Each structure stands twice: as C-alpha cells, then as structure tokens.
Amino acid sequence: MDFLATYGTTIITVLINCGVLGGALKFAYNKFNRYIERAEARDDATRSLCRAEIISICHKAQKEGYIAYYNLENLKLLYASYKALGGNGTAEIIYSKTIKLPQVEEV
C-alpha cells in the first residue's frame, strides 16, 4: 500500500507516456508508409508517361525515316529518366532503333 501511495503517480505517468509515445510512433510509422506508397505511385506514373512519350517520338521518327535534333534531345532526356525510374522492355528496343536514324534540323 505504501508503494502505491509513493509511486502511484509515477506509474500512471509512465503508463500514459508509453501510450502516448506508442501512439505517436504508430502514427509516424503509418505516415511514413503512406509517403512511401505515394512516392512509388508517382514513380510508376512518371515512368508510364515517359514510356508513352518515348514510344510516340520513336514511332513518329521511324514513320518519317529521320529524327529532328530537338526530338532526339527530348528522347534522350526522357529515356534517361525512364531508365532511372526502372524502365525497360519495349521502349528500350524502339529507342535503340530510333537513335540510329538520320538526324535533321527542325522541319
């Protein structure tokens, strides 16, 4: 009984702090996980947009039989971003063929 009288307030304070600290840690952990999920979704969306534009530029250039300098510069920048975001596959094959096309001034 003397123990509770002496340390009761301290025990209650520690229990409350543990609950608050545990809740704060859980909140921070959940917030971080949501941030990571959104970042991955943004990367996926950006990679998809890069891939679509790479394919568009490449199809146009292959259809015309040449690639304009400004399109080649855009294509290289898009492809570098696409690769940095983990892109591969079809865009890589089309890109390799397209950069070998004759290059011309803006038409």
PDB file of N, CA and C in Angstrom:
ATOM      1  N   MET A   1       0.825  -1.188   0.000  1.00  0.00           N
ATOM      2  CA  MET A   1       0.000   0.000   0.000  1.00  0.00           C
ATOM      3  C   MET A   1       0.872   1.255   0.000  1.00  0.00           C
ATOM      4  N   ASP A   2       1.947   1.240   0.765  1.00  0.00           N
ATOM      5  CA  ASP A   2       2.848   2.386   0.772  1.00  0.00           C
ATOM      6  C   ASP A   2       3.503   2.584  -0.592  1.00  0.00           C
ATOM      7  N   PHE A   3       3.770   1.462  -1.290  1.00  0.00           N
ATOM      8  CA  PHE A   3       4.385   1.520  -2.615  1.00  0.00           C
ATOM      9  C   PHE A   3       3.487   2.292  -3.584  1.00  0.00           C
ATOM     10  N   LEU A   4       2.179   1.963  -3.597  1.00  0.00           N
ATOM     11  CA  LEU A   4       1.244   2.651  -4.486  1.00  0.00           C
ATOM     12  C   LEU A   4       1.091   4.113  -4.112  1.00  0.00           C
ATOM     13  N   ALA A   5       1.098   4.381  -2.855  1.00  0.00           N
ATOM     14  CA  ALA A   5       0.978   5.774  -2.415  1.00  0.00           C
ATOM     15  C   ALA A   5       2.203   6.570  -2.845  1.00  0.00           C
ATOM     16  N   THR A   6       3.359   5.957  -2.755  1.00  0.00           N
ATOM     17  CA  THR A   6       4.599   6.651  -3.079  1.00  0.00           C
ATOM     18  C   THR A   6       4.813   6.771  -4.588  1.00  0.00           C
ATOM     19  N   TYR A   7       4.604   5.662  -5.306  1.00  0.00           N
ATOM     20  CA  TYR A   7       4.942   5.626  -6.726  1.00  0.00           C
ATOM     21  C   TYR A   7       3.730   5.582  -7.667  1.00  0.00           C
ATOM     22  N   GLY A   8       2.546   5.675  -7.136  1.00  0.00           N
ATOM     23  CA  GLY A   8       1.326   5.593  -7.952  1.00  0.00           C
ATOM     24  C   GLY A   8       1.287   6.633  -9.049  1.00  0.00           C
ATOM     25  N   THR A   9       1.592   7.855  -8.714  1.00  0.00           N
ATOM     26  CA  THR A   9       1.574   8.947  -9.696  1.00  0.00           C
ATOM     27  C   THR A   9       2.625   8.704 -10.771  1.00  0.00           C
ATOM     28  N   THR A  10       3.786   8.252 -10.369  1.00  0.00           N
ATOM     29  CA  THR A  10       4.864   7.983 -11.327  1.00  0.00           C
ATOM     30  C   THR A  10       4.471   6.849 -12.263  1.00  0.00           C
ATOM     31  N   ILE A  11       3.885   5.786 -11.706  1.00  0.00           N
ATOM     32  CA  ILE A  11       3.464   4.649 -12.530  1.00  0.00           C
ATOM     33  C   ILE A  11       2.404   5.083 -13.534  1.00  0.00           C
ATOM     34  N   ILE A  12       1.437   5.858 -13.100  1.00  0.00           N
ATOM     35  CA  ILE A  12       0.380   6.333 -14.000  1.00  0.00           C
ATOM     36  C   ILE A  12       0.976   7.235 -15.087  1.00  0.00           C
ATOM     37  N   THR A  13       1.902   8.103 -14.710  1.00  0.00           N
ATOM     38  CA  THR A  13       2.551   8.991 -15.675  1.00  0.00           C
ATOM     39  C   THR A  13       3.321   8.184 -16.715  1.00  0.00           C
ATOM     40  N   VAL A  14       4.062   7.180 -16.288  1.00  0.00           N
ATOM     41  CA  VAL A  14       4.829   6.337 -17.211  1.00  0.00           C
ATOM     42  C   VAL A  14       3.892   5.594 -18.152  1.00  0.00           C
ATOM     43  N   LEU A  15       2.811   5.034 -17.631  1.00  0.00           N
ATOM     44  CA  LEU A  15       1.861   4.323 -18.475  1.00  0.00           C
ATOM     45  C   LEU A  15       1.224   5.245 -19.505  1.00  0.00           C
ATOM     46  N   ILE A  16       0.866   6.443 -19.096  1.00  0.00           N
ATOM     47  CA  ILE A  16       0.284   7.420 -20.026  1.00  0.00           C
ATOM     48  C   ILE A  16       1.305   7.800 -21.090  1.00  0.00           C
ATOM     49  N   ASN A  17       2.541   8.062 -20.669  1.00  0.00           N
ATOM     50  CA  ASN A  17       3.595   8.438 -21.618  1.00  0.00           C
ATOM     51  C   ASN A  17       3.878   7.313 -22.600  1.00  0.00           C
ATOM     52  N   CYS A  18       3.886   6.078 -22.134  1.00  0.00           N
ATOM     53  CA  CYS A  18       4.105   4.932 -23.028  1.00  0.00           C
ATOM     54  C   CYS A  18       2.991   4.855 -24.059  1.00  0.00           C
ATOM     55  N   GLY A  19       1.782   5.073 -23.625  1.00  0.00           N
ATOM     56  CA  GLY A  19       0.653   5.048 -24.557  1.00  0.00           C
ATOM     57  C   GLY A  19       0.742   6.168 -25.565  1.00  0.00           C
ATOM     58  N   VAL A  20       1.096   7.342 -25.110  1.00  0.00           N
ATOM     59  CA  VAL A  20       1.223   8.496 -25.999  1.00  0.00           C
ATOM     60  C   VAL A  20       2.391   8.292 -26.945  1.00  0.00           C
ATOM     61  N   LEU A  21       3.514   7.844 -26.409  1.00  0.00           N
ATOM     62  CA  LEU A  21       4.687   7.611 -27.244  1.00  0.00           C
ATOM     63  C   LEU A  21       4.410   6.498 -28.249  1.00  0.00           C
ATOM     64  N   GLY A  22       3.770   5.422 -27.795  1.00  0.00           N
ATOM     65  CA  GLY A  22       3.419   4.331 -28.702  1.00  0.00           C
ATOM     66  C   GLY A  22       2.489   4.800 -29.797  1.00  0.00           C
ATOM     67  N   GLY A  23       1.514   5.608 -29.436  1.00  0.00           N
ATOM     68  CA  GLY A  23       0.580   6.156 -30.427  1.00  0.00           C
ATOM     69  C   GLY A  23       1.286   7.066 -31.413  1.00  0.00           C
ATOM     70  N   ALA A  24       2.205   7.881 -30.903  1.00  0.00           N
ATOM     71  CA  ALA A  24       2.945   8.790 -31.776  1.00  0.00           C
ATOM     72  C   ALA A  24       3.834   8.003 -32.736  1.00  0.00           C
ATOM     73  N   LEU A  25       4.483   6.953 -32.239  1.00  0.00           N
ATOM     74  CA  LEU A  25       5.325   6.131 -33.101  1.00  0.00           C
ATOM     75  C   LEU A  25       4.494   5.410 -34.159  1.00  0.00           C
ATOM     76  N   LYS A  26       3.342   4.908 -33.775  1.00  0.00           N
ATOM     77  CA  LYS A  26       2.458   4.233 -34.728  1.00  0.00           C
ATOM     78  C   LYS A  26       1.980   5.224 -35.789  1.00  0.00           C
ATOM     79  N   PHE A  27       1.621   6.439 -35.370  1.00  0.00           N
ATOM     80  CA  PHE A  27       1.195   7.470 -36.308  1.00  0.00           C
ATOM     81  C   PHE A  27       2.316   7.789 -37.290  1.00  0.00           C
ATOM     82  N   ALA A  28       3.541   7.982 -36.777  1.00  0.00           N
ATOM     83  CA  ALA A  28       4.681   8.309 -37.641  1.00  0.00           C
ATOM     84  C   ALA A  28       4.975   7.165 -38.608  1.00  0.00           C
ATOM     85  N   TYR A  29       4.906   5.938 -38.125  1.00  0.00           N
ATOM     86  CA  TYR A  29       5.156   4.766 -38.976  1.00  0.00           C
ATOM     87  C   TYR A  29       4.127   4.684 -40.100  1.00  0.00           C
ATOM     88  N   ASN A  30       2.854   4.874 -39.765  1.00  0.00           N
ATOM     89  CA  ASN A  30       1.796   4.845 -40.781  1.00  0.00           C
ATOM     90  C   ASN A  30       1.950   5.977 -41.789  1.00  0.00           C
ATOM     91  N   LYS A  31       2.297   7.152 -41.282  1.00  0.00           N
ATOM     92  CA  LYS A  31       2.500   8.315 -42.160  1.00  0.00           C
ATOM     93  C   LYS A  31       3.648   8.048 -43.136  1.00  0.00           C
ATOM     94  N   PHE A  32       4.736   7.473 -42.643  1.00  0.00           N
ATOM     95  CA  PHE A  32       5.893   7.159 -43.480  1.00  0.00           C
ATOM     96  C   PHE A  32       5.515   6.120 -44.543  1.00  0.00           C
ATOM     97  N   ASN A  33       4.768   5.093 -44.149  1.00  0.00           N
ATOM     98  CA  ASN A  33       4.347   4.069 -45.115  1.00  0.00           C
ATOM     99  C   ASN A  33       3.468   4.667 -46.204  1.00  0.00           C
ATOM    100  N   ARG A  34       2.566   5.566 -45.837  1.00  0.00           N
ATOM    101  CA  ARG A  34       1.722   6.229 -46.847  1.00  0.00           C
ATOM    102  C   ARG A  34       2.575   7.084 -47.781  1.00  0.00           C
ATOM    103  N   TYR A  35       3.596   7.749 -47.232  1.00  0.00           N
ATOM    104  CA  TYR A  35       4.507   8.551 -48.049  1.00  0.00           C
ATOM    105  C   TYR A  35       5.237   7.669 -49.065  1.00  0.00           C
ATOM    106  N   ILE A  36       5.730   6.528 -48.618  1.00  0.00           N
ATOM    107  CA  ILE A  36       6.444   5.603 -49.499  1.00  0.00           C
ATOM    108  C   ILE A  36       5.501   5.086 -50.597  1.00  0.00           C
ATOM    109  N   GLU A  37       4.284   4.718 -50.240  1.00  0.00           N
ATOM    110  CA  GLU A  37       3.316   4.236 -51.227  1.00  0.00           C
ATOM    111  C   GLU A  37       3.025   5.299 -52.278  1.00  0.00           C
ATOM    112  N   ARG A  38       2.852   6.551 -51.846  1.00  0.00           N
ATOM    113  CA  ARG A  38       2.580   7.643 -52.798  1.00  0.00           C
ATOM    114  C   ARG A  38       3.802   7.888 -53.680  1.00  0.00           C
ATOM    115  N   ALA A  39       4.993   7.822 -53.110  1.00  0.00           N
ATOM    116  CA  ALA A  39       6.219   8.031 -53.890  1.00  0.00           C
ATOM    117  C   ALA A  39       6.355   6.944 -54.960  1.00  0.00           C
ATOM    118  N   GLU A  40       6.063   5.713 -54.597  1.00  0.00           N
ATOM    119  CA  GLU A  40       6.118   4.617 -55.569  1.00  0.00           C
ATOM    120  C   GLU A  40       5.072   4.805 -56.663  1.00  0.00           C
ATOM    121  N   ALA A  41       3.892   5.268 -56.294  1.00  0.00           N
ATOM    122  CA  ALA A  41       2.834   5.514 -57.283  1.00  0.00           C
ATOM    123  C   ALA A  41       3.253   6.637 -58.235  1.00  0.00           C
ATOM    124  N   ARG A  42       3.886   7.690 -57.699  1.00  0.00           N
ATOM    125  CA  ARG A  42       4.361   8.784 -58.555  1.00  0.00           C
ATOM    126  C   ARG A  42       5.439   8.288 -59.507  1.00  0.00           C
ATOM    127  N   ASP A  43       6.345   7.459 -59.013  1.00  0.00           N
ATOM    128  CA  ASP A  43       7.387   6.903 -59.876  1.00  0.00           C
ATOM    129  C   ASP A  43       6.775   6.056 -60.995  1.00  0.00           C
ATOM    130  N   ASP A  44       5.795   5.246 -60.647  1.00  0.00           N
ATOM    131  CA  ASP A  44       5.127   4.413 -61.651  1.00  0.00           C
ATOM    132  C   ASP A  44       4.445   5.282 -62.705  1.00  0.00           C
ATOM    133  N   ALA A  45       3.757   6.321 -62.256  1.00  0.00           N
ATOM    134  CA  ALA A  45       3.059   7.213 -63.188  1.00  0.00           C
ATOM    135  C   ALA A  45       4.049   7.948 -64.083  1.00  0.00           C
ATOM    136  N   THR A  46       5.121   8.447 -63.501  1.00  0.00           N
ATOM    137  CA  THR A  46       6.136   9.163 -64.280  1.00  0.00           C
ATOM    138  C   THR A  46       6.792   8.239 -65.294  1.00  0.00           C
ATOM    139  N   ARG A  47       7.123   7.023 -64.862  1.00  0.00           N
ATOM    140  CA  ARG A  47       7.725   6.043 -65.776  1.00  0.00           C
ATOM    141  C   ARG A  47       6.767   5.737 -66.935  1.00  0.00           C
ATOM    142  N   SER A  48       5.489   5.586 -66.639  1.00  0.00           N
ATOM    143  CA  SER A  48       4.499   5.304 -67.681  1.00  0.00           C
ATOM    144  C   SER A  48       4.378   6.465 -68.671  1.00  0.00           C
ATOM    145  N   LEU A  49       4.395   7.688 -68.158  1.00  0.00           N
ATOM    146  CA  LEU A  49       4.317   8.855 -69.042  1.00  0.00           C
ATOM    147  C   LEU A  49       5.565   8.975 -69.912  1.00  0.00           C
ATOM    148  N   CYS A  50       6.725   8.724 -69.326  1.00  0.00           N
ATOM    149  CA  CYS A  50       7.975   8.743 -70.108  1.00  0.00           C
ATOM    150  C   CYS A  50       7.918   7.691 -71.206  1.00  0.00           C
ATOM    151  N   ARG A  51       7.480   6.488 -70.855  1.00  0.00           N
ATOM    152  CA  ARG A  51       7.402   5.397 -71.826  1.00  0.00           C
ATOM    153  C   ARG A  51       6.463   5.769 -72.968  1.00  0.00           C
ATOM    154  N   ALA A  52       5.309   6.325 -72.657  1.00  0.00           N
ATOM    155  CA  ALA A  52       4.344   6.702 -73.695  1.00  0.00           C
ATOM    156  C   ALA A  52       4.934   7.754 -74.630  1.00  0.00           C
ATOM    157  N   GLU A  53       5.630   8.732 -74.081  1.00  0.00           N
ATOM    158  CA  GLU A  53       6.212   9.788 -74.920  1.00  0.00           C
ATOM    159  C   GLU A  53       7.390   9.257 -75.740  1.00  0.00           C
ATOM    160  N   ILE A  54       8.185   8.371 -75.153  1.00  0.00           N
ATOM    161  CA  ILE A  54       9.291   7.755 -75.899  1.00  0.00           C
ATOM    162  C   ILE A  54       8.734   7.000 -77.106  1.00  0.00           C
ATOM    163  N   ILE A  55       7.712   6.199 -76.871  1.00  0.00           N
ATOM    164  CA  ILE A  55       7.111   5.421 -77.959  1.00  0.00           C
ATOM    165  C   ILE A  55       6.519   6.349 -79.015  1.00  0.00           C
ATOM    166  N   SER A  56       5.884   7.431 -78.594  1.00  0.00           N
ATOM    167  CA  SER A  56       5.294   8.380 -79.536  1.00  0.00           C
ATOM    168  C   SER A  56       6.363   9.028 -80.418  1.00  0.00           C
ATOM    169  N   ILE A  57       7.427   9.520 -79.798  1.00  0.00           N
ATOM    170  CA  ILE A  57       8.512  10.158 -80.555  1.00  0.00           C
ATOM    171  C   ILE A  57       9.155   9.146 -81.497  1.00  0.00           C
ATOM    172  N   CYS A  58       9.390   7.952 -81.019  1.00  0.00           N
ATOM    173  CA  CYS A  58      10.049   6.926 -81.837  1.00  0.00           C
ATOM    174  C   CYS A  58       9.181   6.509 -83.022  1.00  0.00           C
ATOM    175  N   HIS A  59       7.897   6.298 -82.788  1.00  0.00           N
ATOM    176  CA  HIS A  59       7.012   5.911 -83.896  1.00  0.00           C
ATOM    177  C   HIS A  59       6.964   6.998 -84.956  1.00  0.00           C
ATOM    178  N   LYS A  60       6.892   8.242 -84.521  1.00  0.00           N
ATOM    179  CA  LYS A  60       6.865   9.355 -85.479  1.00  0.00           C
ATOM    180  C   LYS A  60       8.159   9.391 -86.286  1.00  0.00           C
ATOM    181  N   ALA A  61       9.278   9.266 -85.608  1.00  0.00           N
ATOM    182  CA  ALA A  61      10.575   9.326 -86.292  1.00  0.00           C
ATOM    183  C   ALA A  61      10.751   8.138 -87.244  1.00  0.00           C
ATOM    184  N   GLN A  62      10.358   6.965 -86.822  1.00  0.00           N
ATOM    185  CA  GLN A  62      10.508   5.794 -87.687  1.00  0.00           C
ATOM    186  C   GLN A  62       9.586   5.887 -88.902  1.00  0.00           C
ATOM    187  N   LYS A  63       8.420   6.452 -88.704  1.00  0.00           N
ATOM    188  CA  LYS A  63       7.482   6.637 -89.820  1.00  0.00           C
ATOM    189  C   LYS A  63       8.055   7.618 -90.841  1.00  0.00           C
ATOM    190  N   GLU A  64       8.690   8.698 -90.331  1.00  0.00           N
ATOM    191  CA  GLU A  64       9.263   9.717 -91.218  1.00  0.00           C
ATOM    192  C   GLU A  64      10.627   9.299 -91.774  1.00  0.00           C
ATOM    193  N   GLY A  65      11.290   8.381 -91.109  1.00  0.00           N
ATOM    194  CA  GLY A  65      12.601   7.920 -91.581  1.00  0.00           C
ATOM    195  C   GLY A  65      13.760   8.772 -91.097  1.00  0.00           C
ATOM    196  N   TYR A  66      13.494   9.722 -90.220  1.00  0.00           N
ATOM    197  CA  TYR A  66      14.532  10.585 -89.645  1.00  0.00           C
ATOM    198  C   TYR A  66      14.031  11.096 -88.301  1.00  0.00           C
ATOM    199  N   ILE A  67      14.942  11.706 -87.548  1.00  0.00           N
ATOM    200  CA  ILE A  67      14.548  12.323 -86.286  1.00  0.00           C
ATOM    201  C   ILE A  67      15.131  13.731 -86.220  1.00  0.00           C
ATOM    202  N   ALA A  68      14.302  14.671 -85.852  1.00  0.00           N
ATOM    203  CA  ALA A  68      14.751  16.062 -85.714  1.00  0.00           C
ATOM    204  C   ALA A  68      15.626  16.185 -84.465  1.00  0.00           C
ATOM    205  N   TYR A  69      16.590  17.105 -84.507  1.00  0.00           N
ATOM    206  CA  TYR A  69      17.522  17.274 -83.393  1.00  0.00           C
ATOM    207  C   TYR A  69      16.810  17.525 -82.067  1.00  0.00           C
ATOM    208  N   TYR A  70      15.795  18.390 -82.088  1.00  0.00           N
ATOM    209  CA  TYR A  70      15.095  18.700 -80.837  1.00  0.00           C
ATOM    210  C   TYR A  70      14.365  17.478 -80.298  1.00  0.00           C
ATOM    211  N   ASN A  71      13.830  16.639 -81.192  1.00  0.00           N
ATOM    212  CA  ASN A  71      13.183  15.412 -80.738  1.00  0.00           C
ATOM    213  C   ASN A  71      14.200  14.413 -80.197  1.00  0.00           C
ATOM    214  N   LEU A  72      15.375  14.385 -80.809  1.00  0.00           N
ATOM    215  CA  LEU A  72      16.427  13.487 -80.331  1.00  0.00           C
ATOM    216  C   LEU A  72      16.873  13.888 -78.926  1.00  0.00           C
ATOM    217  N   GLU A  73      17.012  15.190 -78.715  1.00  0.00           N
ATOM    218  CA  GLU A  73      17.396  15.668 -77.377  1.00  0.00           C
ATOM    219  C   GLU A  73      16.323  15.310 -76.351  1.00  0.00           C
ATOM    220  N   ASN A  74      15.063  15.567 -76.683  1.00  0.00           N
ATOM    221  CA  ASN A  74      13.962  15.195 -75.785  1.00  0.00           C
ATOM    222  C   ASN A  74      13.933  13.696 -75.533  1.00  0.00           C
ATOM    223  N   LEU A  75      14.130  12.933 -76.584  1.00  0.00           N
ATOM    224  CA  LEU A  75      14.109  11.474 -76.476  1.00  0.00           C
ATOM    225  C   LEU A  75      15.207  10.988 -75.524  1.00  0.00           C
ATOM    226  N   LYS A  76      16.389  11.538 -75.645  1.00  0.00           N
ATOM    227  CA  LYS A  76      17.496  11.121 -74.769  1.00  0.00           C
ATOM    228  C   LYS A  76      17.216  11.465 -73.308  1.00  0.00           C
ATOM    229  N   LEU A  77      16.673  12.666 -73.063  1.00  0.00           N
ATOM    230  CA  LEU A  77      16.347  13.057 -71.692  1.00  0.00           C
ATOM    231  C   LEU A  77      15.236  12.184 -71.111  1.00  0.00           C
ATOM    232  N   LEU A  78      14.206  11.936 -71.902  1.00  0.00           N
ATOM    233  CA  LEU A  78      13.117  11.068 -71.453  1.00  0.00           C
ATOM    234  C   LEU A  78      13.616   9.659 -71.154  1.00  0.00           C
ATOM    235  N   TYR A  79      14.467   9.157 -72.048  1.00  0.00           N
ATOM    236  CA  TYR A  79      14.957   7.793 -71.875  1.00  0.00           C
ATOM    237  C   TYR A  79      15.836   7.677 -70.624  1.00  0.00           C
ATOM    238  N   ALA A  80      16.658   8.680 -70.355  1.00  0.00           N
ATOM    239  CA  ALA A  80      17.492   8.662 -69.145  1.00  0.00           C
ATOM    240  C   ALA A  80      16.615   8.635 -67.890  1.00  0.00           C
ATOM    241  N   SER A  81      15.561   9.441 -67.880  1.00  0.00           N
ATOM    242  CA  SER A  81      14.636   9.451 -66.749  1.00  0.00           C
ATOM    243  C   SER A  81      13.911   8.120 -66.631  1.00  0.00           C
ATOM    244  N   TYR A  82      13.486   7.605 -67.763  1.00  0.00           N
ATOM    245  CA  TYR A  82      12.772   6.326 -67.809  1.00  0.00           C
ATOM    246  C   TYR A  82      13.639   5.208 -67.218  1.00  0.00           C
ATOM    247  N   LYS A  83      14.895   5.156 -67.614  1.00  0.00           N
ATOM    248  CA  LYS A  83      15.808   4.129 -67.096  1.00  0.00           C
ATOM    249  C   LYS A  83      16.069   4.329 -65.602  1.00  0.00           C
ATOM    250  N   ALA A  84      16.225   5.583 -65.178  1.00  0.00           N
ATOM    251  CA  ALA A  84      16.477   5.868 -63.756  1.00  0.00           C
ATOM    252  C   ALA A  84      15.298   5.436 -62.888  1.00  0.00           C
ATOM    253  N   LEU A  85      14.104   5.442 -63.466  1.00  0.00           N
ATOM    254  CA  LEU A  85      12.904   5.024 -62.735  1.00  0.00           C
ATOM    255  C   LEU A  85      12.641   3.520 -62.855  1.00  0.00           C
ATOM    256  N   GLY A  86      13.576   2.802 -63.465  1.00  0.00           N
ATOM    257  CA  GLY A  86      13.450   1.350 -63.548  1.00  0.00           C
ATOM    258  C   GLY A  86      12.797   0.847 -64.824  1.00  0.00           C
ATOM    259  N   GLY A  87      12.661   1.708 -65.819  1.00  0.00           N
ATOM    260  CA  GLY A  87      12.030   1.305 -67.063  1.00  0.00           C
ATOM    261  C   GLY A  87      12.916   0.400 -67.899  1.00  0.00           C
ATOM    262  N   ASN A  88      12.284  -0.464 -68.678  1.00  0.00           N
ATOM    263  CA  ASN A  88      12.998  -1.353 -69.596  1.00  0.00           C
ATOM    264  C   ASN A  88      12.001  -1.891 -70.612  1.00  0.00           C
ATOM    265  N   GLY A  89      12.395  -2.842 -71.407  1.00  0.00           N
ATOM    266  CA  GLY A  89      11.461  -3.512 -72.298  1.00  0.00           C
ATOM    267  C   GLY A  89      11.330  -2.876 -73.653  1.00  0.00           C
ATOM    268  N   THR A  90      10.094  -2.756 -74.111  1.00  0.00           N
ATOM    269  CA  THR A  90       9.785  -2.292 -75.456  1.00  0.00           C
ATOM    270  C   THR A  90      10.390  -0.924 -75.753  1.00  0.00           C
ATOM    271  N   ALA A  91      10.314  -0.014 -74.829  1.00  0.00           N
ATOM    272  CA  ALA A  91      10.845   1.338 -75.057  1.00  0.00           C
ATOM    273  C   ALA A  91      12.338   1.288 -75.347  1.00  0.00           C
ATOM    274  N   GLU A  92      13.043   0.377 -74.711  1.00  0.00           N
ATOM    275  CA  GLU A  92      14.490   0.259 -74.923  1.00  0.00           C
ATOM    276  C   GLU A  92      14.793  -0.187 -76.362  1.00  0.00           C
ATOM    277  N   ILE A  93      14.024  -1.127 -76.862  1.00  0.00           N
ATOM    278  CA  ILE A  93      14.222  -1.631 -78.226  1.00  0.00           C
ATOM    279  C   ILE A  93      13.930  -0.532 -79.247  1.00  0.00           C
ATOM    280  N   ILE A  94      12.804   0.149 -79.070  1.00  0.00           N
ATOM    281  CA  ILE A  94      12.411   1.212 -80.002  1.00  0.00           C
ATOM    282  C   ILE A  94      13.419   2.360 -79.948  1.00  0.00           C
ATOM    283  N   TYR A  95      13.849   2.723 -78.738  1.00  0.00           N
ATOM    284  CA  TYR A  95      14.822   3.798 -78.566  1.00  0.00           C
ATOM    285  C   TYR A  95      16.113   3.491 -79.323  1.00  0.00           C
ATOM    286  N   SER A  96      16.619   2.271 -79.159  1.00  0.00           N
ATOM    287  CA  SER A  96      17.876   1.883 -79.803  1.00  0.00           C
ATOM    288  C   SER A  96      17.793   2.016 -81.318  1.00  0.00           C
ATOM    289  N   LYS A  97      16.665   1.647 -81.891  1.00  0.00           N
ATOM    290  CA  LYS A  97      16.489   1.761 -83.345  1.00  0.00           C
ATOM    291  C   LYS A  97      16.375   3.222 -83.771  1.00  0.00           C
ATOM    292  N   THR A  98      15.673   4.012 -82.982  1.00  0.00           N
ATOM    293  CA  THR A  98      15.381   5.397 -83.363  1.00  0.00           C
ATOM    294  C   THR A  98      16.617   6.282 -83.335  1.00  0.00           C
ATOM    295  N   ILE A  99      17.494   6.099 -82.358  1.00  0.00           N
ATOM    296  CA  ILE A  99      18.658   6.987 -82.284  1.00  0.00           C
ATOM    297  C   ILE A  99      19.650   6.732 -83.435  1.00  0.00           C
ATOM    298  N   LYS A 100      19.449   5.636 -84.159  1.00  0.00           N
ATOM    299  CA  LYS A 100      20.301   5.330 -85.319  1.00  0.00           C
ATOM    300  C   LYS A 100      19.782   5.976 -86.610  1.00  0.00           C
ATOM    301  N   LEU A 101      18.583   6.550 -86.552  1.00  0.00           N
ATOM    302  CA  LEU A 101      18.015   7.193 -87.733  1.00  0.00           C
ATOM    303  C   LEU A 101      18.809   8.451 -88.089  1.00  0.00           C
ATOM    304  N   PRO A 102      18.739   8.882 -89.356  1.00  0.00           N
ATOM    305  CA  PRO A 102      19.371  10.139 -89.729  1.00  0.00           C
ATOM    306  C   PRO A 102      18.792  11.308 -88.925  1.00  0.00           C
ATOM    307  N   GLN A 103      19.653  12.244 -88.596  1.00  0.00           N
ATOM    308  CA  GLN A 103      19.227  13.404 -87.809  1.00  0.00           C
ATOM    309  C   GLN A 103      19.167  14.630 -88.722  1.00  0.00           C
ATOM    310  N   VAL A 104      18.110  15.419 -88.549  1.00  0.00           N
ATOM    311  CA  VAL A 104      17.899  16.597 -89.382  1.00  0.00           C
ATOM    312  C   VAL A 104      17.591  17.801 -88.522  1.00  0.00           C
ATOM    313  N   GLU A 105      17.751  18.962 -89.122  1.00  0.00           N
ATOM    314  CA  GLU A 105      17.333  20.213 -88.454  1.00  0.00           C
ATOM    315  C   GLU A 105      15.830  20.189 -88.306  1.00  0.00           C
ATOM    316  N   GLU A 106      15.306  21.090 -87.491  1.00  0.00           N
ATOM    317  CA  GLU A 106      13.858  21.171 -87.315  1.00  0.00           C
ATOM    318  C   GLU A 106      13.191  21.403 -88.659  1.00  0.00           C
ATOM    319  N   VAL A 107      12.144  20.631 -88.907  1.00  0.00           N
ATOM    320  CA  VAL A 107      11.456  20.709 -90.218  1.00  0.00           C
ATOM    321  C   VAL A 107      10.172  21.470 -90.082  1.00  0.00           C
TER     322      VAL A 107
END
